[in-house]
Amino acid sequence: MSSLVKEFGRTTRERWALATLAGIFNGIGFVYFGPMSLIANVPLLCALRYSPSYFESGLLAGWVGFLGGVHIYGIINYGWFLLLGFSLYTASQMVIYGLLFRWLWRGRGGLLDILVVAAIWTVSEWIRTLGPVCMPASYVGNIADVSWLRPWLVLTAWIGGIGVSSFVALVQSLTFHGLISFRHSQKSIVFMTAFLLVFGAVGVTQFSAESGGQTVKIAGVQAGLANSQYHAATADPAAQDGIIRTFETLTRRAYEGHPDFVIWPETAIRGDVLRDTALHSRLFPGNRDRSILLAGLIEQDKQGKRFNVVASVLPGGQVDDIYRKVRLVPGTESHLTPGHSVRAMRAGSNYVGVMICLESVYPDMARRLVATGAEFLVIASNDAGFGFSPITRHMTNRAMVRAMETRRWLIRVGQAGISAVISPNGVVTERLGLFKPGLIEGQIQLRQNQTLFVRFGDWWMVLIFGIIGVGAWSVRSKSVVKSAV
Amino acid sequence: MLCWTSWVLVRAIEELRGGQVIQGLTRTYLPPYQHALGWVIDPRTTSLSAELIARYGQGIRPIDDEPWQKTLRRIGFRLGQFKKGDPLVEPSLLVHQNREIPDLWIGRFGLKYVLFRQSIGVLTIDELPAYSSAIRLEGLERSR
């Protein structure tokens, strides 16, 4: 058995079989079962070590990325091109991974080889957060809802989500090296395993960071509608009124509970609510209400530009501040104009960090919002187009990561769901499932402290590039020695 | 691997097909579908009488199997007949020779017509079905 594992991958057919298996594992980890990510790339690594060329390494890894990418099939409702584009984008990330492995992995099984495998994953994942059309995807997002991994997950407050993804890749590396050369790597494997356990123990001590701060009551409004209902509303005034009545009923019900904040999802009502005074009296908090409404709406300015916004509306109906979505979804939101300022939004005497839908997958968004004073975070979203596919659960996982990175309470309000109240430790304290109309209510604490991640961002990457640098130097030295001989 | 691919495909189709019935706060929403007449954007099995009350008869109690003519009177409409050639502007009932129940013409959406047909729901269609006369609904402010 042991020799089979060690030898498997020598033929081209075996390498492609391993790569396909890795693609499926990554897909499972991505959308179905997060802990699978802990071993997802092990078959690929087994294939890459026997790969004879950079070309084949790139192809094998790209195939893994493509297979993993197509598991996010929920986006197909927005167009085939998006699913294809996303899968090819993920494939390109994996090509980088495969090429870096081919370049830097020496096959000696020591500490450096183990670290290099974790580091190259981290680099390839980090690259996905760069550039104007980037689309981050992360191992930490896959495992964010796995409670037994929480001791490591809470460390995102220090090392960011990218750091915890490094840990996942490190587990993959340890498994890989344990399978192929345990005898040679024994000491390094034991050392790095102990390193991970120590980090976990440190993480446990961070659980107490959950408490503290002024307590406020919040209520999220989830209409639970399908997108087809919004499409019908564009043609039929009665359908539009049905949507308005749904939000009116739920919002009034929320006001009756006297929460400090009532939160709507993204583009809850797609009319010009901000200018329609008749709707203000139906929807906005009145003088007797004590809630501030954070309303996901479409805003149209005097030049006719349309923005995807969240407006904070004070008791009495006065609009206090407006956050305009900065990162629009490529293609599907091309009719909208992006905002140009990522900042915490004023809501009465408090500041709230708002992310609208896709913005929540970018680690720097929550970080910048908290750095500019956000005391809690809100994600206003509409995931109805994904149907019952697992994407919305994955997006909720990403929300957990944002809460843990910044140590802020976070309220995710989805038009169709999933809505959730998430603690700074990433624990979901309240939850409302998909396509269920209702309110999600809870108590949260306002926070002012700033985590290491908020202050210094991706400082973890300095360590990672340090490992890459040492790896590159080691490979180069080896080449120099070889050529000298 | 083949098993996995098949399983994912079946599951994806099940999760993504537009066939889910959504239980909303105010009513049940059925998935849209293509009909011989056009695209049914808001399917529902309600009668014309119930639809008229839902749209224009706020506070009026629906009565099962009530003829639509009686419903119009209860709501308080003055019925204005107009020629077939006149352009449709206000919500109107399109009376067909071969159909007992007229269609409710709701308005236009771009180049399409928006129509309610009993037992089918709200449709968007490219061309209006042939009708013998039209009854303009007058005398009530359109609340919905």
XYZ file of C-alpha atoms in Angstrom:
629
model
C 0.000 0.000 0.000
C 2.741 2.372 1.041
C 4.735 1.725 -2.117
C 1.607 2.135 -4.234
C 1.107 5.629 -2.812
C 4.759 6.440 -3.324
C 4.880 5.183 -6.887
C 1.471 6.249 -8.127
C 1.805 9.152 -10.539
C 4.722 7.916 -12.589
C 2.645 7.544 -15.744
C 0.872 10.401 -17.491
C -2.492 8.667 -17.079
C -1.955 8.317 -13.330
C -1.007 11.969 -13.008
C -4.178 13.102 -14.767
C -6.248 10.775 -12.593
C -4.656 12.304 -9.494
C -5.255 15.809 -10.798
C -8.915 15.010 -11.468
C -9.252 13.645 -7.954
C -7.690 16.826 -6.568
C -10.115 18.919 -8.617
C -13.068 17.047 -7.146
C -11.636 17.325 -3.632
C -11.201 21.078 -4.076
C -14.758 21.347 -5.358
C -16.108 19.401 -2.392
C -14.124 21.576 0.004
C -15.277 24.698 -1.805
C -19.002 24.200 -1.663
C -20.006 21.049 0.217
C -17.646 19.996 2.968
C -15.008 22.493 4.080
C -12.639 20.114 5.929
C -11.964 18.384 2.608
C -9.795 21.414 1.833
C -7.286 20.114 4.396
C -6.253 17.376 1.953
C -7.657 18.701 -1.325
C -4.356 19.339 -3.105
C -2.566 16.219 -1.851
C -3.375 14.150 -4.992
C -2.199 17.049 -7.159
C 1.059 17.285 -5.238
C 1.537 13.521 -5.750
C 1.080 14.098 -9.477
C 3.273 17.192 -9.700
C 6.294 15.529 -8.096
C 6.549 13.150 -11.084
C 5.607 15.708 -13.691
C 8.437 15.891 -16.231
C 7.993 19.477 -17.386
C 6.770 22.920 -16.448
C 4.225 22.654 -19.236
C 2.604 19.540 -17.853
C 2.752 20.862 -14.287
C 0.868 23.941 -15.376
C -1.717 21.888 -17.244
C -2.287 19.471 -14.363
C -2.702 22.250 -11.833
C -4.881 24.272 -14.208
C -7.162 21.273 -14.652
C -7.522 21.048 -10.877
C -8.442 24.727 -10.691
C -10.957 24.406 -13.511
C -12.658 21.402 -11.895
C -12.735 23.097 -8.515
C -14.124 26.265 -10.117
C -17.073 24.648 -11.886
C -18.388 23.492 -8.517
C -19.590 27.041 -7.993
C -22.298 26.221 -10.531
C -24.797 28.498 -8.790
C -23.522 31.488 -10.774
C -24.737 29.862 -13.982
C -28.101 31.598 -13.443
C -26.266 34.838 -14.219
C -24.753 33.440 -17.407
C -22.532 30.639 -18.672
C -19.769 33.144 -19.294
C -19.502 33.897 -15.584
C -19.095 30.231 -14.627
C -16.608 29.666 -17.431
C -14.761 32.873 -16.578
C -14.603 32.024 -12.894
C -13.396 28.483 -13.569
C -10.694 29.672 -15.972
C -9.682 32.335 -13.476
C -9.354 29.661 -10.784
C -7.427 27.529 -13.261
C -4.973 30.378 -13.836
C -4.381 30.600 -10.087
C -3.620 26.907 -9.988
C -1.281 27.170 -12.988
C 0.796 29.578 -10.900
C 0.688 27.067 -8.039
C 1.833 24.230 -10.300
C 4.658 26.237 -11.838
C 5.893 27.498 -8.476
C 5.869 23.929 -7.118
C 7.851 22.736 -10.092
C 10.367 25.531 -9.546
C 10.753 25.540 -5.774
C 10.087 22.051 -4.453
C 13.351 20.192 -4.116
C 11.994 16.775 -3.133
C 14.252 16.442 -0.097
C 11.349 16.365 2.352
C 12.897 18.762 4.862
C 11.395 21.727 6.655
C 11.920 24.036 3.705
C 10.070 21.757 1.281
C 7.148 21.512 3.698
C 6.980 25.273 4.139
C 7.438 25.977 0.445
C 4.308 23.988 -0.462
C 2.255 26.053 2.011
C 3.872 29.271 0.827
C 3.209 28.754 -2.871
C -0.474 28.124 -2.166
C -0.610 31.305 -0.119
C 0.992 33.313 -2.914
C -1.406 31.925 -5.515
C -4.390 32.704 -3.273
C -3.083 36.176 -2.468
C -2.679 37.023 -6.161
C -6.449 36.563 -6.451
C -6.966 39.568 -4.193
C -4.987 41.902 -6.453
C -6.058 44.003 -9.426
C -9.270 45.719 -10.480
C -11.106 42.572 -11.638
C -9.846 40.189 -8.998
C -12.103 37.504 -7.535
C -10.783 36.142 -4.252
C -11.438 32.568 -3.207
C -9.812 31.137 -0.146
C -9.392 28.002 1.893
C -10.285 29.965 5.001
C -13.678 30.681 3.428
C -14.214 26.954 2.941
C -13.604 26.077 6.576
C -14.998 29.145 8.356
C -18.073 27.275 9.613
C -16.150 24.268 10.950
C -16.417 24.700 14.709
C -13.520 22.388 15.672
C -11.186 24.562 13.591
C -12.247 27.732 15.425
C -9.039 27.965 17.525
C -7.122 28.546 14.296
C -9.844 30.558 12.587
C -9.894 33.282 15.245
C -6.230 33.926 14.498
C -7.416 35.703 11.360
C -7.559 38.784 13.596
C -3.753 38.683 13.583
C -2.714 37.038 10.344
C -5.783 37.628 8.179
C -7.766 34.998 6.367
C -4.795 34.479 4.086
C -2.748 33.330 7.099
C -5.274 30.667 8.030
C -5.345 29.548 4.389
C -1.576 29.065 4.797
C -2.295 26.723 7.697
C -4.670 24.694 5.538
C -2.015 24.459 2.841
C 0.495 23.495 5.533
C -1.722 20.579 6.579
C -1.842 19.518 2.921
C 1.921 19.722 2.751
C 2.379 17.693 5.937
C -0.002 15.026 4.626
C 1.781 14.938 1.285
C 5.251 14.651 2.783
C 4.007 12.111 5.321
C 2.696 9.958 2.498
C 5.719 10.065 0.233
C 8.680 10.315 2.586
C 7.716 10.058 6.229
C 11.078 8.621 7.229
C 13.023 11.516 5.717
C 10.593 14.173 6.863
C 9.697 12.764 10.277
C 11.342 15.457 12.391
C 10.061 18.310 10.241
C 6.547 16.882 10.194
C 6.500 16.502 13.984
C 7.914 20.001 14.417
C 5.399 21.653 12.092
C 2.511 19.674 13.580
C 3.542 20.905 17.031
C 3.750 24.423 15.568
C 0.157 24.162 14.350
C -1.037 22.810 17.707
C 0.657 25.656 19.582
C -1.068 28.143 17.287
C -4.377 26.413 18.027
C -3.757 26.702 21.769
C -3.018 30.397 21.338
C -6.245 30.698 19.370
C -8.243 29.253 22.252
C -7.012 32.088 24.458
C -8.500 34.559 21.977
C -12.076 33.366 22.396
C -12.608 35.846 25.226
C -12.075 38.744 22.809
C -15.757 38.239 21.958
C -17.116 40.217 24.908
C -17.197 43.958 25.568
C -18.633 47.062 23.963
C -21.968 48.886 24.062
C -24.886 46.558 23.354
C -27.405 47.479 20.656
C -30.411 45.673 19.183
C -30.624 44.963 15.484
C -33.257 43.517 13.158
C -32.638 42.366 9.592
C -35.469 42.187 7.069
C -35.438 39.157 4.785
C -38.171 39.223 2.128
C -37.422 35.704 0.880
C -38.420 36.527 -2.701
C -37.193 34.930 -5.909
C -35.574 37.194 -8.492
C -38.445 36.393 -10.855
C -40.652 38.440 -8.552
C -38.427 41.468 -9.060
C -38.483 40.864 -12.815
C -42.282 40.745 -12.732
C -42.275 43.993 -10.751
C -40.570 45.852 -13.585
C -43.573 45.102 -15.844
C -46.484 44.897 -13.434
C -47.221 47.598 -10.820
C -49.119 45.060 -8.709
C -46.027 42.871 -8.424
C -43.994 45.927 -7.424
C -46.596 46.747 -4.805
C -46.388 43.168 -3.535
C -42.660 43.655 -2.906
C -43.228 47.009 -1.236
C -45.951 45.528 0.979
C -43.660 42.685 1.991
C -40.968 45.120 3.115
C -43.510 47.466 4.655
C -45.059 44.697 6.751
C -41.749 43.260 7.917
C -40.145 46.652 8.531
C -43.128 47.895 10.568
C -42.987 44.664 12.544
C -39.298 45.312 13.154
C -39.904 48.919 14.310
C -42.405 47.622 16.875
C -39.583 45.717 18.584
C -37.665 49.031 19.028
C -34.303 47.856 17.707
C -31.538 50.421 17.321
C -30.952 49.417 13.710
C -33.265 47.881 11.113
C -31.367 46.535 8.133
C -32.607 45.855 4.615
C -30.854 43.668 2.066
C -29.280 44.862 -1.178
C -31.623 46.752 -3.583
C -34.617 45.723 -1.505
C -37.000 47.928 -3.487
C -35.968 48.855 -7.006
C -37.913 52.069 -7.360
C -36.727 55.566 -6.547
C -37.580 55.203 -2.879
C -35.264 58.028 -1.815
C -37.325 60.572 -3.827
C -40.780 59.038 -3.466
C -42.202 60.770 -0.415
C -45.315 58.569 -0.458
C -43.091 55.573 0.192
C -41.215 57.331 3.003
C -44.262 57.253 5.235
C -44.817 53.566 4.480
C -41.253 52.399 4.896
C -39.006 54.855 6.695
C -38.926 55.165 10.493
C -41.381 57.763 11.749
C -40.879 60.310 14.490
C -42.177 57.842 17.079
C -39.891 55.022 15.980
C -36.488 54.853 17.592
C -34.764 52.779 14.944
C -32.301 53.820 12.282
C -33.042 52.136 8.950
C -30.095 50.942 6.877
C -31.863 50.597 3.543
C -30.474 48.786 0.501
C -31.756 50.799 -2.478
C -31.045 52.104 -5.954
C -30.126 55.800 -5.974
C -30.365 57.934 -9.095
C -28.506 61.242 -9.162
C -29.361 64.390 -11.138
C -27.248 63.269 -14.084
C -29.204 60.027 -14.273
C -26.390 57.880 -12.890
C -27.638 54.933 -10.860
C -25.881 53.586 -7.794
C -26.333 50.479 -5.687
C -26.492 51.999 -2.210
C -27.236 51.529 1.436
C -28.754 54.663 2.994
C -28.955 55.304 6.714
C -32.348 56.834 7.495
C -32.910 58.436 10.896
C -36.170 58.372 12.875
C -38.365 60.945 11.156
C -37.205 59.878 7.707
C -34.123 62.048 7.228
C -31.333 60.424 5.217
C -28.168 60.678 7.309
C -25.564 59.169 5.014
C -25.281 57.016 1.905
C -22.738 54.327 1.021
C -22.435 53.619 -2.720
C -21.221 50.191 -3.780
C -17.656 50.512 -5.000
C -16.988 47.038 -6.382
C -19.717 46.173 -8.845
C -20.209 42.656 -10.191
C -18.560 42.553 -13.646
C -21.156 42.218 -16.400
C -24.304 41.949 -14.348
C -24.037 45.427 -12.812
C -22.671 47.257 -15.837
C -25.768 49.518 -15.844
C -24.715 50.942 -12.480
C -22.056 53.497 -11.588
C -19.526 52.505 -8.935
C -19.041 54.615 -5.827
C -15.530 55.846 -5.163
C -15.111 55.846 -1.424
C -14.717 52.900 0.922
C -15.480 54.355 4.339
C -17.579 53.718 7.401
C -21.070 55.181 7.061
C -22.606 57.494 9.641
C -25.770 56.162 11.263
C -26.872 58.581 13.964
C -24.151 58.711 16.576
C -22.561 55.473 15.363
C -20.510 54.324 12.411
C -21.282 51.201 10.437
C -19.182 49.440 7.826
C -21.385 48.399 4.901
C -20.420 45.884 2.252
C -22.847 45.225 -0.566
C -22.966 41.630 -1.841
C -19.745 40.734 -3.686
C -17.763 43.358 -1.769
C -17.765 41.019 1.211
C -15.367 38.588 -0.471
C -12.587 41.206 -0.524
C -10.581 41.173 2.716
C -9.418 44.771 2.263
C -13.018 46.078 2.208
C -13.873 45.148 5.802
C -10.400 46.196 6.867
C -10.750 49.685 5.378
C -14.231 50.087 6.815
C -13.035 49.258 10.319
C -9.933 51.398 9.886
C -12.250 54.353 9.134
C -14.264 53.800 12.296
C -16.882 51.104 11.687
C -18.191 49.829 15.022
C -19.992 46.906 13.425
C -20.271 45.489 9.927
C -23.256 44.937 7.667
C -23.408 42.866 4.504
C -26.454 43.716 2.397
C -26.888 41.080 -0.251
C -29.227 39.466 -2.724
C -28.286 35.868 -3.460
C -31.670 34.833 -4.856
C -30.136 34.162 -8.266
C -28.048 31.338 -6.842
C -31.230 29.420 -6.025
C -30.721 26.704 -3.440
C -27.141 26.054 -4.589
C -24.409 26.085 -1.926
C -22.933 29.457 -2.953
C -24.965 31.397 -0.425
C -23.686 29.178 2.381
C -20.157 29.793 1.104
C -20.797 33.548 0.998
C -22.004 33.361 4.601
C -18.722 31.647 5.446
C -16.859 34.553 3.886
C -18.879 36.871 6.118
C -17.653 34.892 9.141
C -14.068 35.482 8.023
C -14.683 39.248 7.721
C -16.099 39.278 11.274
C -13.118 37.371 12.668
C -10.474 39.372 10.788
C -11.804 42.648 12.143
C -13.235 41.414 15.464
C -16.526 43.089 14.687
C -20.088 41.862 15.037
C -21.456 41.399 11.555
C -25.021 41.214 10.297
C -25.529 39.623 6.920
C -28.952 40.382 5.455
C -29.805 38.537 2.255
C -32.942 39.449 0.314
C -33.665 35.737 -0.134
C -31.320 34.644 2.658
C -29.115 33.454 4.163
C -29.314 36.140 6.844
C -27.123 35.768 9.900
C -25.855 37.547 12.972
C -22.176 36.682 13.375
C -20.026 37.276 16.440
C -16.392 38.498 16.321
C -15.370 34.852 16.840
C -17.208 33.875 13.675
C -20.051 32.153 15.495
C -23.505 32.485 13.937
C -25.806 33.469 16.788
C -28.970 33.947 14.694
C -29.815 32.589 11.266
C -32.666 32.703 8.762
C -32.563 30.205 5.889
C -33.060 30.593 2.149
C -36.357 31.872 0.700
C -38.024 32.326 4.074
C -39.571 35.746 4.702
C -39.063 37.091 8.183
C -36.964 39.078 10.610
C -33.604 38.179 12.046
C -33.197 39.840 15.407
C -30.388 39.912 17.902
C -28.108 41.885 20.144
C -24.612 42.919 19.163
C -21.800 44.897 20.729
C -20.231 47.968 19.169
C -16.435 47.781 19.049
C -13.708 50.364 18.532
C -10.508 48.324 18.827
C -8.391 47.504 15.796
C -6.876 44.105 15.167
C -3.372 43.470 13.902
C -4.874 42.594 10.533
C -6.812 45.863 10.373
C -3.683 47.851 11.203
C -1.161 46.092 9.032
C -3.177 44.179 6.430
C -1.346 41.420 4.607
C 1.833 41.604 6.699
C 1.745 37.789 6.763
C 2.765 37.846 3.111
C 6.172 39.210 4.125
C 6.842 35.900 5.898
C 5.470 33.967 2.958
C 7.676 35.799 0.468
C 10.557 35.215 2.864
C 9.965 31.454 2.581
C 9.645 31.740 -1.193
C 12.887 33.707 -1.269
C 14.752 31.122 0.796
C 13.293 28.390 -1.408
C 14.403 30.183 -4.568
C 17.872 30.769 -3.113
C 18.130 27.101 -2.145
C 17.119 25.935 -5.632
C 19.555 28.367 -7.224
C 22.410 27.208 -4.976
C 21.632 23.642 -5.956
C 21.743 24.580 -9.640
C 25.017 26.437 -9.208
C 26.564 23.438 -7.439
C 25.290 21.123 -10.176
C 26.699 23.302 -12.969
C 30.022 23.626 -11.116
C 30.243 19.830 -10.911
C -15.315 10.224 -10.704
C -18.122 9.530 -13.125
C -20.459 8.927 -10.190
C -19.412 12.209 -8.629
C -19.911 14.163 -11.842
C -23.360 12.636 -12.335
C -24.341 13.362 -8.737
C -23.214 16.990 -8.939
C -25.005 17.503 -12.256
C -28.275 16.103 -10.929
C -27.970 18.127 -7.757
C -27.108 21.332 -9.639
C -30.113 20.950 -11.941
C -32.349 20.333 -8.945
C -31.015 23.358 -7.054
C -30.935 25.776 -9.954
C -34.018 24.965 -11.990
C -36.534 27.752 -11.798
C -39.149 25.349 -10.519
C -39.166 26.267 -6.879
C -42.398 27.439 -5.361
C -41.669 30.279 -2.942
C -43.937 30.870 0.012
C -43.798 34.647 0.334
C -45.134 36.778 3.138
C -48.281 37.854 1.297
C -48.806 34.969 -1.126
C -47.273 31.976 -2.856
C -45.030 32.666 -5.849
C -44.867 30.151 -8.676
C -41.924 30.001 -11.072
C -42.245 31.818 -14.423
C -42.613 29.765 -17.590
C -43.057 30.027 -21.332
C -46.680 29.808 -22.510
C -48.003 29.659 -26.071
C -49.171 33.272 -25.650
C -45.947 34.606 -24.146
C -43.828 34.590 -21.039
C -45.814 34.063 -17.827
C -43.909 36.377 -15.492
C -46.137 35.895 -12.463
C -48.109 32.667 -12.660
C -51.159 32.296 -10.472
C -54.332 30.307 -10.609
C -56.638 33.057 -9.362
C -59.873 34.082 -11.042
C -60.366 37.409 -12.817
C -62.736 38.445 -10.047
C -60.115 37.813 -7.361
C -57.473 39.607 -9.431
C -59.640 42.696 -9.866
C -60.210 42.859 -6.117
C -56.513 42.345 -5.395
C -55.559 45.184 -7.748
C -58.352 47.720 -7.384
C -60.625 46.696 -4.541
C -58.666 47.476 -1.418
C -60.750 46.534 1.613
C -63.349 44.671 -0.436
C -63.975 41.074 0.539
C -63.535 38.534 -2.266
C -66.456 36.188 -2.923
C -65.846 32.744 -4.362
C -67.149 32.169 -7.900
C -68.475 35.708 -8.184
C -69.040 36.777 -11.812
C -66.488 39.405 -12.821
C -69.253 41.850 -13.843
C -70.580 41.847 -10.260
C -67.081 42.306 -8.889
C -66.565 45.379 -11.054
C -69.782 46.892 -9.736
C -68.819 46.131 -6.123
C -65.461 47.787 -6.609
C -67.208 50.850 -8.061
C -65.951 50.996 -11.616
C -67.808 52.904 -14.298
C -67.374 50.784 -17.400
C -66.440 52.692 -20.496
C -66.696 50.798 -23.785
C -64.408 51.900 -26.562
C -63.675 50.955 -30.126
C -61.297 48.155 -30.906
C -59.083 50.481 -32.923
C -58.502 52.947 -30.090
C -55.139 52.688 -28.395
C -55.185 50.992 -25.010
C -54.076 53.449 -22.373
C -55.866 52.664 -19.117
C -56.318 49.151 -17.684
C -59.035 47.477 -19.728
C -60.836 44.184 -20.078
C -60.412 42.613 -23.496
C -63.520 40.628 -24.332
C -63.117 37.670 -26.674
C -65.864 36.118 -28.739
C -64.768 32.588 -28.011
C -63.819 33.044 -24.354
C -66.184 33.556 -21.480
C -63.714 35.402 -19.287
C -61.993 38.499 -20.665
C -58.298 39.246 -20.246
C -57.193 42.165 -18.089
C -54.877 44.445 -20.052
C -52.529 45.957 -17.478
C -50.192 48.098 -19.527
C -47.096 48.031 -21.678
C -43.570 47.033 -20.843
C -41.249 48.312 -23.542
C -42.593 46.861 -26.785
C -44.526 44.119 -25.005
C -48.036 44.021 -23.605
C -48.706 43.024 -20.018
C -51.853 40.981 -19.580
C -53.618 39.001 -16.863
C -55.444 35.871 -17.971
C -57.570 33.896 -15.548
C -55.982 30.670 -14.254
C -52.622 31.506 -15.913
C -51.459 34.753 -14.341
C -49.595 37.806 -15.625
C -47.966 37.469 -19.036
C -45.812 39.635 -21.235
C -46.728 39.118 -24.880
C -45.587 40.498 -28.210
C -49.039 40.729 -29.811
C -52.444 41.040 -28.204
C -54.776 38.101 -28.813
C -57.706 39.027 -31.043
C -60.545 40.569 -29.042
C -64.012 41.698 -30.042
C -64.370 44.654 -27.697
C -62.596 46.378 -24.864
C -63.991 47.705 -21.605
C -62.042 50.569 -20.127
C -61.991 50.550 -16.341
C -62.860 54.054 -15.252
C -63.927 55.801 -12.116
C -61.349 54.552 -9.663
C -57.947 55.898 -8.971
C -55.439 53.192 -9.757
C -54.058 52.282 -6.412
C -52.193 49.263 -7.712
